[in-house]
Amino acid sequence: MTARRVYGAAPFNVPGEFIGIDFSPDSKHLWAALSTGEYSHSHVVSFDVASGNAVKQHKANGHLRVVHALPGNEVLVGGWGIIHRLSAKGSVVWTLEDGQHLRLAGMSADRSRFVTIEDNVAQVRDVEGHAVVHKLKEMEGDLYAVAFSADGAWLATGSSKGVVRLFDARTGKAQAKRKSTRVLALAFSPSGGHLLVGHGNGKVELWDLPTLKPVKPFVGRHEFGKGRGPAGCRWVGFSADGTRAYSLGNEGQVRTWSVPDGDDGPTLKVPSRHLQGPVTVLSPDGRWLASGSTQGALSVWSMEDLAPIAGAAAPSPILGLALTPDTVVAASNKAFVSWDLGSGARNEVEANFPPTDVKALSSGTLVRLDHSSIYVEKSLSESSPEAFELVSYASGPLALSRDETRIAAPAQERAQVWVLKRSLLHADLVHKERVQACAFGPEDAWLATADDALHLWRLGKKPELIRDIALDGGGHVEGLAVSPRGWIAVSMIEIDRDDADSWLLLVDPRSGETLCRLDRPDAVLGQVFFAGDTRVVVADSLGRLLHVDATDPANARWLEPVPEDASATSLVKKARPIARLGDTVAHVGPDGSVVVETLKDGPRDKGAPFLLDAAPKQRSGKNVLAQKPEGLFEKRLEGARFLFGGRFRDATPAFREGLLKELGASVAARPDAQVTHLVLGNGAAASVASGLKAKGATFAELSERHFMELLLPTTAEALAMLRNEVKDGRARWNSWRKRYLDAQGERFPVPLQGVDLAGLKLGAYRLQVLDFTEARLQGVDFTKADLTDTVFRGADLREAKFTRASCYRAVFSGAKLRGARFDGADVTWNRFDGADLRDVDFSGAKMLSVDFRGADLTGAKMPGNAKESKYDEKTRWPKGYKP
């Protein structure tokens, strides 16, 4: 491997998750408490502020969360129920252990005294031997904040019920009290004349000392943004000269205020890789500000100009990676970041909500996952429209087909296959358990999916299950890959992560046989790929690429030997993603940066690919999937007999019995030999199944969710009802939809993409949260229909009538709507991006926050009350109209 390049590397970083930080008394070092994935031990690391390099690292017992630096390179570290004083060499000077609620909460400026809190009791202790000097009890709420004045004369406490008390720190006697709202942070001014108070409601106040009276007009506030409410104030502090006050809110902004006037000053944004309200500290000399609480690099700024003293680090944790010919892209909980491979130029786009992932086509097009939304874009952009939405939020990484036309996505108990260019759902594969990974087989002829077993699906016009394969070891799947010929590699980890036990399985898809298991106790294995057919490459938690010689899959071996004394006691137990484009591979390095290097393919297997054309006899595995019977209405479940055991959230008797009767099935009150389906809810006794077997019954076992799936109408049934081709079609449709909508209908989609309902009157049908992507709906009358969250992406809706319809949050992206009418319709939060809206009549519509980016509205009639519409340079407006 050559040409190794690193992106997002930064100083003030070592492997692990930073939890607590503090500057040394001379401001030359920054100490950090570091979690490395173990609960019994933690690490404490010291960085040189001038260079950002780690200079000391100690290990200590307990899950440590707080660090306070002492003179002489000693530190005080604390977790729940335990506090250590460590010497400059890392040895324990003394240990204080008490109840689990005990925590280290504050330190005097001269580092001679510290405060512990246990619920509503604060104890001032001597650093030398942790002897209690004063015991202070708060009668109104638990204690959330403490602070010493610079000269050590005062001590302030703040409680959950908003009570702030001022004590003489030398005698422990109360001097003043003030009641306000919940207090999260306190700080004394250098002169001791003011107290800065940060509240849970985002308010920041300056109080006079010793009276505790608010100083007017100083009132600061932290907010999440317009209409999103207050952001709690997590930290406060003063500049060295006392003329500026600082505060950090949950929105991730460090705000500055003049003292005593409270005028706004410059604002500093904490990088998104930090947790909300990260631990923050000012250096004693007032020159530096640092924020922690991150799996990535610490952030350090110069307080002279609020400029960072190091470059931007990679986001953290990195959940997905992608490589294009020009960029490498990383996805994390809070952001997507790309770097130019040549110049290193950085671009960042905010993520909405985890989970996230990103894949790239060889053309450079990105496919980006943000919770349940999929974006297809030429480069990272906040203005990119959603291409389509998964049925639920993702439960594993995306998988790209070999021809790059389709994407497979784990979506809880489903694996969905989508056609990228058309945003069309190709397959919706139902599983018993949460799907963790997907991978396409050779020539995209089949798909491998993994929940707690491995499943192989033939991807024809109508996808079908080939076989289920039990997975050796029963762990969690982190990576899944298929070689060019068809060998399957699965990386797995223990579900209980007290240790890092991981293993790699090599599976023959033709027989379902596990050919080889390779254990790896020294690291957590992450995502995996084949370099040719004879080499497997796995990203691990230590930032390495591990290689497996799979020339003979039954006798595969690690090329990097496993240490004989391998131990997981100092590991960051996080599985890592991987990306590949040609001979270039990207992975996460030991410090959380992105490493890009060259890796050549191994030899290709010259044998014919395993296309699995013929349907072999099904081999039972650990997880056998329920298949939906064919047929229509009364014939579909004719002869089926259901027995229910346990408690059901959605499939209540009122829900299920009418539908089962309608579909020709019967319900058993107790076990008998005629039962064909056993549906188990929460708390179902294990004896139910054995009792049925004793009766001689042959039955399928279903979860509540799979039972709900079984009763969904097929496409043919849905069309028959919507076209009113069966008796009481509309009433039957609405009765069925009401049952499912009441039971969270969006979780149970009906396959209606591409259907033909042109010219029908559908206004009286329940159509909420349905997907009509690419459906033929020309001239359909939707008068008074409720179309909330309904998707018409790419549909043909020319001349459709939406009179007085509720179109709240409906998606019309790329749809053909020429000549459609929206008289009196509620058009709020709709997407018409890329739609053909020529000659559409919106004149009588109620319109708010509509997305018209890329839409053609030539000749359209617009309402006079349109507000907050989105548009771009591609939007074509009616003549004379100005948004």
PDB file of C-alpha atoms in Angstrom, residues 617-855:
ATOM      1  CA  LYS A 617     -34.421 -26.768  -1.721  1.00  0.00           C
ATOM      2  CA  GLN A 618     -34.786 -24.367   1.188  1.00  0.00           C
ATOM      3  CA  ARG A 619     -32.423 -25.020   4.067  1.00  0.00           C
ATOM      4  CA  SER A 620     -33.784 -24.084   7.459  1.00  0.00           C
ATOM      5  CA  GLY A 621     -31.651 -21.678   9.463  1.00  0.00           C
ATOM      6  CA  LYS A 622     -31.929 -19.941  12.768  1.00  0.00           C
ATOM      7  CA  ASN A 623     -34.330 -17.380  11.375  1.00  0.00           C
ATOM      8  CA  VAL A 624     -36.959 -18.585   8.906  1.00  0.00           C
ATOM      9  CA  LEU A 625     -38.914 -15.789   7.269  1.00  0.00           C
ATOM     10  CA  ALA A 626     -42.674 -15.850   6.919  1.00  0.00           C
ATOM     11  CA  GLN A 627     -43.866 -15.729   3.340  1.00  0.00           C
ATOM     12  CA  LYS A 628     -47.087 -13.985   2.351  1.00  0.00           C
ATOM     13  CA  PRO A 629     -49.571 -16.349   0.672  1.00  0.00           C
ATOM     14  CA  GLU A 630     -50.980 -15.408  -2.703  1.00  0.00           C
ATOM     15  CA  GLY A 631     -54.620 -14.994  -3.657  1.00  0.00           C
ATOM     16  CA  LEU A 632     -57.362 -12.434  -3.342  1.00  0.00           C
ATOM     17  CA  PHE A 633     -59.549 -11.554  -0.378  1.00  0.00           C
ATOM     18  CA  GLU A 634     -61.537 -14.514   0.989  1.00  0.00           C
ATOM     19  CA  LYS A 635     -59.343 -16.961  -0.933  1.00  0.00           C
ATOM     20  CA  ARG A 636     -56.024 -15.595   0.313  1.00  0.00           C
ATOM     21  CA  LEU A 637     -56.141 -17.096   3.833  1.00  0.00           C
ATOM     22  CA  GLU A 638     -58.796 -19.730   3.152  1.00  0.00           C
ATOM     23  CA  GLY A 639     -58.177 -22.713   5.432  1.00  0.00           C
ATOM     24  CA  ALA A 640     -55.752 -20.829   7.677  1.00  0.00           C
ATOM     25  CA  ARG A 641     -56.351 -21.029  11.417  1.00  0.00           C
ATOM     26  CA  PHE A 642     -54.694 -18.603  13.845  1.00  0.00           C
ATOM     27  CA  LEU A 643     -53.853 -18.948  17.527  1.00  0.00           C
ATOM     28  CA  PHE A 644     -52.716 -15.899  19.528  1.00  0.00           C
ATOM     29  CA  GLY A 645     -50.552 -15.931  22.651  1.00  0.00           C
ATOM     30  CA  GLY A 646     -49.356 -13.043  24.809  1.00  0.00           C
ATOM     31  CA  ARG A 647     -50.133  -9.323  24.825  1.00  0.00           C
ATOM     32  CA  PHE A 648     -50.477  -7.281  21.616  1.00  0.00           C
ATOM     33  CA  ARG A 649     -49.960  -3.540  21.155  1.00  0.00           C
ATOM     34  CA  ASP A 650     -51.467  -3.171  17.671  1.00  0.00           C
ATOM     35  CA  ALA A 651     -52.960  -6.539  16.700  1.00  0.00           C
ATOM     36  CA  THR A 652     -55.782  -6.376  19.235  1.00  0.00           C
ATOM     37  CA  PRO A 653     -58.831  -8.643  18.896  1.00  0.00           C
ATOM     38  CA  ALA A 654     -60.823  -5.724  17.503  1.00  0.00           C
ATOM     39  CA  PHE A 655     -58.136  -5.177  14.849  1.00  0.00           C
ATOM     40  CA  ARG A 656     -57.498  -8.749  13.795  1.00  0.00           C
ATOM     41  CA  GLU A 657     -60.712 -10.720  13.951  1.00  0.00           C
ATOM     42  CA  GLY A 658     -62.669  -8.742  11.365  1.00  0.00           C
ATOM     43  CA  LEU A 659     -59.779  -8.776   8.908  1.00  0.00           C
ATOM     44  CA  LEU A 660     -59.110 -12.482   9.374  1.00  0.00           C
ATOM     45  CA  LYS A 661     -62.748 -13.314   8.744  1.00  0.00           C
ATOM     46  CA  GLU A 662     -62.731 -11.109   5.668  1.00  0.00           C
ATOM     47  CA  LEU A 663     -59.711 -12.998   4.318  1.00  0.00           C
ATOM     48  CA  GLY A 664     -61.257 -16.416   4.939  1.00  0.00           C
ATOM     49  CA  ALA A 665     -59.293 -17.437   8.053  1.00  0.00           C
ATOM     50  CA  SER A 666     -60.518 -18.652  11.427  1.00  0.00           C
ATOM     51  CA  VAL A 667     -59.303 -18.028  14.992  1.00  0.00           C
ATOM     52  CA  ALA A 668     -58.678 -20.766  17.541  1.00  0.00           C
ATOM     53  CA  ALA A 669     -59.552 -20.119  21.180  1.00  0.00           C
ATOM     54  CA  ARG A 670     -57.109 -22.797  22.382  1.00  0.00           C
ATOM     55  CA  PRO A 671     -54.448 -25.058  20.851  1.00  0.00           C
ATOM     56  CA  ASP A 672     -55.718 -27.682  18.415  1.00  0.00           C
ATOM     57  CA  ALA A 673     -54.326 -29.757  15.547  1.00  0.00           C
ATOM     58  CA  GLN A 674     -55.851 -27.494  12.871  1.00  0.00           C
ATOM     59  CA  VAL A 675     -53.848 -24.377  13.850  1.00  0.00           C
ATOM     60  CA  THR A 676     -51.668 -23.203  10.926  1.00  0.00           C
ATOM     61  CA  HIS A 677     -50.313 -19.922  12.348  1.00  0.00           C
ATOM     62  CA  LEU A 678     -49.133 -19.151  15.897  1.00  0.00           C
ATOM     63  CA  VAL A 679     -48.856 -15.408  16.578  1.00  0.00           C
ATOM     64  CA  LEU A 680     -46.796 -14.542  19.653  1.00  0.00           C
ATOM     65  CA  GLY A 681     -47.027 -11.216  21.451  1.00  0.00           C
ATOM     66  CA  ASN A 682     -45.197  -9.895  24.493  1.00  0.00           C
ATOM     67  CA  GLY A 683     -45.050 -12.268  27.447  1.00  0.00           C
ATOM     68  CA  ALA A 684     -46.195 -15.294  25.468  1.00  0.00           C
ATOM     69  CA  ALA A 685     -45.444 -18.562  27.284  1.00  0.00           C
ATOM     70  CA  ALA A 686     -42.875 -20.823  25.657  1.00  0.00           C
ATOM     71  CA  SER A 687     -45.196 -23.741  26.316  1.00  0.00           C
ATOM     72  CA  VAL A 688     -47.699 -22.519  23.716  1.00  0.00           C
ATOM     73  CA  ALA A 689     -45.617 -23.731  20.772  1.00  0.00           C
ATOM     74  CA  SER A 690     -44.763 -27.043  22.446  1.00  0.00           C
ATOM     75  CA  GLY A 691     -48.441 -27.537  23.275  1.00  0.00           C
ATOM     76  CA  LEU A 692     -49.372 -27.071  19.632  1.00  0.00           C
ATOM     77  CA  LYS A 693     -46.748 -29.562  18.512  1.00  0.00           C
ATOM     78  CA  ALA A 694     -48.093 -32.054  21.036  1.00  0.00           C
ATOM     79  CA  LYS A 695     -51.505 -31.664  19.404  1.00  0.00           C
ATOM     80  CA  GLY A 696     -49.970 -32.603  16.067  1.00  0.00           C
ATOM     81  CA  ALA A 697     -50.311 -29.141  14.504  1.00  0.00           C
ATOM     82  CA  THR A 698     -48.030 -28.004  11.685  1.00  0.00           C
ATOM     83  CA  PHE A 699     -47.765 -24.225  11.934  1.00  0.00           C
ATOM     84  CA  ALA A 700     -45.794 -21.084  11.111  1.00  0.00           C
ATOM     85  CA  GLU A 701     -44.656 -18.910  14.008  1.00  0.00           C
ATOM     86  CA  LEU A 702     -45.213 -15.152  13.540  1.00  0.00           C
ATOM     87  CA  SER A 703     -44.354 -12.046  15.521  1.00  0.00           C
ATOM     88  CA  GLU A 704     -46.979  -9.349  15.935  1.00  0.00           C
ATOM     89  CA  ARG A 705     -45.323  -7.234  13.251  1.00  0.00           C
ATOM     90  CA  HIS A 706     -45.225 -10.102  10.757  1.00  0.00           C
ATOM     91  CA  PHE A 707     -48.853 -10.881  11.428  1.00  0.00           C
ATOM     92  CA  MET A 708     -49.695  -7.243  10.672  1.00  0.00           C
ATOM     93  CA  GLU A 709     -47.686  -7.518   7.442  1.00  0.00           C
ATOM     94  CA  LEU A 710     -49.511 -10.702   6.487  1.00  0.00           C
ATOM     95  CA  LEU A 711     -52.908  -8.988   6.560  1.00  0.00           C
ATOM     96  CA  LEU A 712     -51.868  -6.079   4.331  1.00  0.00           C
ATOM     97  CA  PRO A 713     -53.625  -6.022   0.967  1.00  0.00           C
ATOM     98  CA  THR A 714     -51.613  -7.157  -2.014  1.00  0.00           C
ATOM     99  CA  THR A 715     -51.285  -4.704  -4.900  1.00  0.00           C
ATOM    100  CA  ALA A 716     -54.033  -6.567  -6.755  1.00  0.00           C
ATOM    101  CA  GLU A 717     -56.367  -6.362  -3.746  1.00  0.00           C
ATOM    102  CA  ALA A 718     -55.636  -2.675  -3.242  1.00  0.00           C
ATOM    103  CA  LEU A 719     -56.366  -1.877  -6.893  1.00  0.00           C
ATOM    104  CA  ALA A 720     -59.590  -3.853  -6.797  1.00  0.00           C
ATOM    105  CA  MET A 721     -60.811  -1.824  -3.820  1.00  0.00           C
ATOM    106  CA  LEU A 722     -59.632   1.543  -5.160  1.00  0.00           C
ATOM    107  CA  ARG A 723     -61.284   0.831  -8.527  1.00  0.00           C
ATOM    108  CA  ASN A 724     -64.402  -0.396  -6.694  1.00  0.00           C
ATOM    109  CA  GLU A 725     -64.227  -3.646  -8.647  1.00  0.00           C
ATOM    110  CA  VAL A 726     -65.353  -5.664  -5.630  1.00  0.00           C
ATOM    111  CA  LYS A 727     -68.492  -5.310  -3.611  1.00  0.00           C
ATOM    112  CA  ASP A 728     -68.300  -2.404  -1.143  1.00  0.00           C
ATOM    113  CA  GLY A 729     -64.749  -1.652  -2.338  1.00  0.00           C
ATOM    114  CA  ARG A 730     -64.583   1.854  -0.907  1.00  0.00           C
ATOM    115  CA  ALA A 731     -66.033   0.841   2.470  1.00  0.00           C
ATOM    116  CA  ARG A 732     -63.665  -2.129   2.685  1.00  0.00           C
ATOM    117  CA  TRP A 733     -60.667   0.059   1.796  1.00  0.00           C
ATOM    118  CA  ASN A 734     -61.548   2.695   4.368  1.00  0.00           C
ATOM    119  CA  SER A 735     -62.232   0.102   7.046  1.00  0.00           C
ATOM    120  CA  TRP A 736     -58.872  -1.546   6.413  1.00  0.00           C
ATOM    121  CA  ARG A 737     -56.998   1.789   6.273  1.00  0.00           C
ATOM    122  CA  LYS A 738     -58.594   3.039   9.480  1.00  0.00           C
ATOM    123  CA  ARG A 739     -57.455  -0.063  11.324  1.00  0.00           C
ATOM    124  CA  TYR A 740     -53.878   0.354  10.121  1.00  0.00           C
ATOM    125  CA  LEU A 741     -53.730   4.129  10.527  1.00  0.00           C
ATOM    126  CA  ASP A 742     -54.877   3.719  14.115  1.00  0.00           C
ATOM    127  CA  ALA A 743     -52.043   1.201  14.505  1.00  0.00           C
ATOM    128  CA  GLN A 744     -49.376   3.531  13.047  1.00  0.00           C
ATOM    129  CA  GLY A 745     -50.218   2.963   9.411  1.00  0.00           C
ATOM    130  CA  GLU A 746     -46.996   4.470   8.053  1.00  0.00           C
ATOM    131  CA  ARG A 747     -45.173   1.424   9.425  1.00  0.00           C
ATOM    132  CA  PHE A 748     -47.202  -0.866   7.170  1.00  0.00           C
ATOM    133  CA  PRO A 749     -46.920   0.371   3.575  1.00  0.00           C
ATOM    134  CA  VAL A 750     -48.951  -0.982   0.661  1.00  0.00           C
ATOM    135  CA  PRO A 751     -47.184  -1.536  -2.699  1.00  0.00           C
ATOM    136  CA  LEU A 752     -48.820   1.147  -4.857  1.00  0.00           C
ATOM    137  CA  GLN A 753     -45.838   2.490  -6.768  1.00  0.00           C
ATOM    138  CA  GLY A 754     -46.484   2.642 -10.503  1.00  0.00           C
ATOM    139  CA  VAL A 755     -50.168   1.648 -10.295  1.00  0.00           C
ATOM    140  CA  ASP A 756     -52.718   2.872 -12.853  1.00  0.00           C
ATOM    141  CA  LEU A 757     -55.730   4.662 -11.339  1.00  0.00           C
ATOM    142  CA  ALA A 758     -56.233   7.257 -14.066  1.00  0.00           C
ATOM    143  CA  GLY A 759     -59.593   9.000 -14.210  1.00  0.00           C
ATOM    144  CA  LEU A 760     -60.984   7.662 -10.917  1.00  0.00           C
ATOM    145  CA  LYS A 761     -62.754   9.540  -8.138  1.00  0.00           C
ATOM    146  CA  LEU A 762     -60.691   8.928  -4.999  1.00  0.00           C
ATOM    147  CA  GLY A 763     -61.699  11.830  -2.785  1.00  0.00           C
ATOM    148  CA  ALA A 764     -63.690   9.625  -0.408  1.00  0.00           C
ATOM    149  CA  TYR A 765     -60.837   7.134   0.111  1.00  0.00           C
ATOM    150  CA  ARG A 766     -58.357   7.220   2.991  1.00  0.00           C
ATOM    151  CA  LEU A 767     -55.053   7.929   1.223  1.00  0.00           C
ATOM    152  CA  GLN A 768     -52.788   9.317   3.957  1.00  0.00           C
ATOM    153  CA  VAL A 769     -49.142   8.145   4.150  1.00  0.00           C
ATOM    154  CA  LEU A 770     -49.337   6.074   0.961  1.00  0.00           C
ATOM    155  CA  ASP A 771     -46.674   5.946  -1.740  1.00  0.00           C
ATOM    156  CA  PHE A 772     -47.877   6.553  -5.317  1.00  0.00           C
ATOM    157  CA  THR A 773     -44.399   7.035  -6.812  1.00  0.00           C
ATOM    158  CA  GLU A 774     -44.592   6.962 -10.644  1.00  0.00           C
ATOM    159  CA  ALA A 775     -48.290   6.073 -10.497  1.00  0.00           C
ATOM    160  CA  ARG A 776     -50.533   6.924 -13.469  1.00  0.00           C
ATOM    161  CA  LEU A 777     -53.119   9.266 -11.957  1.00  0.00           C
ATOM    162  CA  GLN A 778     -54.120  11.490 -14.878  1.00  0.00           C
ATOM    163  CA  GLY A 779     -57.433  13.213 -14.261  1.00  0.00           C
ATOM    164  CA  VAL A 780     -57.976  11.657 -10.823  1.00  0.00           C
ATOM    165  CA  ASP A 781     -60.465  13.547  -8.647  1.00  0.00           C
ATOM    166  CA  PHE A 782     -59.013  13.974  -5.116  1.00  0.00           C
ATOM    167  CA  THR A 783     -61.748  16.410  -3.969  1.00  0.00           C
ATOM    168  CA  LYS A 784     -61.759  16.676  -0.151  1.00  0.00           C
ATOM    169  CA  ALA A 785     -59.206  13.871   0.140  1.00  0.00           C
ATOM    170  CA  ASP A 786     -56.820  13.735   3.089  1.00  0.00           C
ATOM    171  CA  LEU A 787     -53.396  13.394   1.443  1.00  0.00           C
ATOM    172  CA  THR A 788     -51.273  14.072   4.518  1.00  0.00           C
ATOM    173  CA  ASP A 789     -47.733  12.686   3.993  1.00  0.00           C
ATOM    174  CA  THR A 790     -48.784  11.006   0.740  1.00  0.00           C
ATOM    175  CA  VAL A 791     -45.993  10.577  -1.822  1.00  0.00           C
ATOM    176  CA  PHE A 792     -46.596  11.302  -5.525  1.00  0.00           C
ATOM    177  CA  ARG A 793     -42.930  11.416  -6.551  1.00  0.00           C
ATOM    178  CA  GLY A 794     -42.650  11.208 -10.352  1.00  0.00           C
ATOM    179  CA  ALA A 795     -46.372  10.442 -10.731  1.00  0.00           C
ATOM    180  CA  ASP A 796     -48.485  11.491 -13.725  1.00  0.00           C
ATOM    181  CA  LEU A 797     -51.138  13.806 -12.232  1.00  0.00           C
ATOM    182  CA  ARG A 798     -51.999  15.866 -15.295  1.00  0.00           C
ATOM    183  CA  GLU A 799     -55.442  17.493 -15.004  1.00  0.00           C
ATOM    184  CA  ALA A 800     -55.899  16.022 -11.503  1.00  0.00           C
ATOM    185  CA  LYS A 801     -58.379  17.774  -9.235  1.00  0.00           C
ATOM    186  CA  PHE A 802     -57.378  18.587  -5.621  1.00  0.00           C
ATOM    187  CA  THR A 803     -60.370  20.769  -4.693  1.00  0.00           C
ATOM    188  CA  ARG A 804     -60.441  21.336  -0.916  1.00  0.00           C
ATOM    189  CA  ALA A 805     -57.977  18.480  -0.407  1.00  0.00           C
ATOM    190  CA  SER A 806     -55.595  18.460   2.566  1.00  0.00           C
ATOM    191  CA  CYS A 807     -52.153  18.072   0.989  1.00  0.00           C
ATOM    192  CA  TYR A 808     -50.174  18.687   4.182  1.00  0.00           C
ATOM    193  CA  ARG A 809     -46.535  17.546   3.717  1.00  0.00           C
ATOM    194  CA  ALA A 810     -47.418  15.697   0.504  1.00  0.00           C
ATOM    195  CA  VAL A 811     -44.504  15.045  -1.855  1.00  0.00           C
ATOM    196  CA  PHE A 812     -44.919  15.889  -5.571  1.00  0.00           C
ATOM    197  CA  SER A 813     -41.199  15.904  -6.452  1.00  0.00           C
ATOM    198  CA  GLY A 814     -40.704  15.429 -10.185  1.00  0.00           C
ATOM    199  CA  ALA A 815     -44.419  14.830 -10.766  1.00  0.00           C
ATOM    200  CA  LYS A 816     -46.321  15.851 -13.904  1.00  0.00           C
ATOM    201  CA  LEU A 817     -49.148  18.130 -12.754  1.00  0.00           C
ATOM    202  CA  ARG A 818     -49.836  20.217 -15.837  1.00  0.00           C
ATOM    203  CA  GLY A 819     -53.350  21.607 -15.698  1.00  0.00           C
ATOM    204  CA  ALA A 820     -54.071  20.315 -12.160  1.00  0.00           C
ATOM    205  CA  ARG A 821     -56.394  22.359  -9.906  1.00  0.00           C
ATOM    206  CA  PHE A 822     -55.924  23.072  -6.184  1.00  0.00           C
ATOM    207  CA  ASP A 823     -59.059  25.128  -5.447  1.00  0.00           C
ATOM    208  CA  GLY A 824     -59.334  25.609  -1.675  1.00  0.00           C
ATOM    209  CA  ALA A 825     -56.623  22.993  -1.030  1.00  0.00           C
ATOM    210  CA  ASP A 826     -54.258  23.147   1.937  1.00  0.00           C
ATOM    211  CA  VAL A 827     -50.810  23.210   0.316  1.00  0.00           C
ATOM    212  CA  THR A 828     -48.550  23.406   3.384  1.00  0.00           C
ATOM    213  CA  TRP A 829     -44.991  22.044   3.620  1.00  0.00           C
ATOM    214  CA  ASN A 830     -45.349  20.460   0.192  1.00  0.00           C
ATOM    215  CA  ARG A 831     -42.531  19.498  -2.133  1.00  0.00           C
ATOM    216  CA  PHE A 832     -42.924  20.338  -5.815  1.00  0.00           C
ATOM    217  CA  ASP A 833     -39.172  20.353  -6.545  1.00  0.00           C
ATOM    218  CA  GLY A 834     -38.527  19.452 -10.188  1.00  0.00           C
ATOM    219  CA  ALA A 835     -42.248  19.141 -10.910  1.00  0.00           C
ATOM    220  CA  ASP A 836     -44.050  20.126 -14.107  1.00  0.00           C
ATOM    221  CA  LEU A 837     -46.553  22.704 -12.813  1.00  0.00           C
ATOM    222  CA  ARG A 838     -47.386  24.406 -16.079  1.00  0.00           C
ATOM    223  CA  ASP A 839     -50.903  25.848 -16.115  1.00  0.00           C
ATOM    224  CA  VAL A 840     -51.629  24.575 -12.581  1.00  0.00           C
ATOM    225  CA  ASP A 841     -54.269  26.573 -10.736  1.00  0.00           C
ATOM    226  CA  PHE A 842     -53.072  27.385  -7.204  1.00  0.00           C
ATOM    227  CA  SER A 843     -55.079  30.621  -7.042  1.00  0.00           C
ATOM    228  CA  GLY A 844     -57.502  29.411  -4.374  1.00  0.00           C
ATOM    229  CA  ALA A 845     -55.021  27.336  -2.372  1.00  0.00           C
ATOM    230  CA  LYS A 846     -53.719  28.002   1.105  1.00  0.00           C
ATOM    231  CA  MET A 847     -49.954  27.892   0.544  1.00  0.00           C
ATOM    232  CA  LEU A 848     -47.141  27.890   3.139  1.00  0.00           C
ATOM    233  CA  SER A 849     -43.511  26.724   3.059  1.00  0.00           C
ATOM    234  CA  VAL A 850     -43.656  25.038  -0.334  1.00  0.00           C
ATOM    235  CA  ASP A 851     -40.537  23.798  -2.142  1.00  0.00           C
ATOM    236  CA  PHE A 852     -40.538  24.958  -5.801  1.00  0.00           C
ATOM    237  CA  ARG A 853     -36.842  24.384  -6.498  1.00  0.00           C
ATOM    238  CA  GLY A 854     -36.377  23.377 -10.123  1.00  0.00           C
ATOM    239  CA  ALA A 855     -40.125  23.466 -10.809  1.00  0.00           C
TER     240      ALA A 855
END
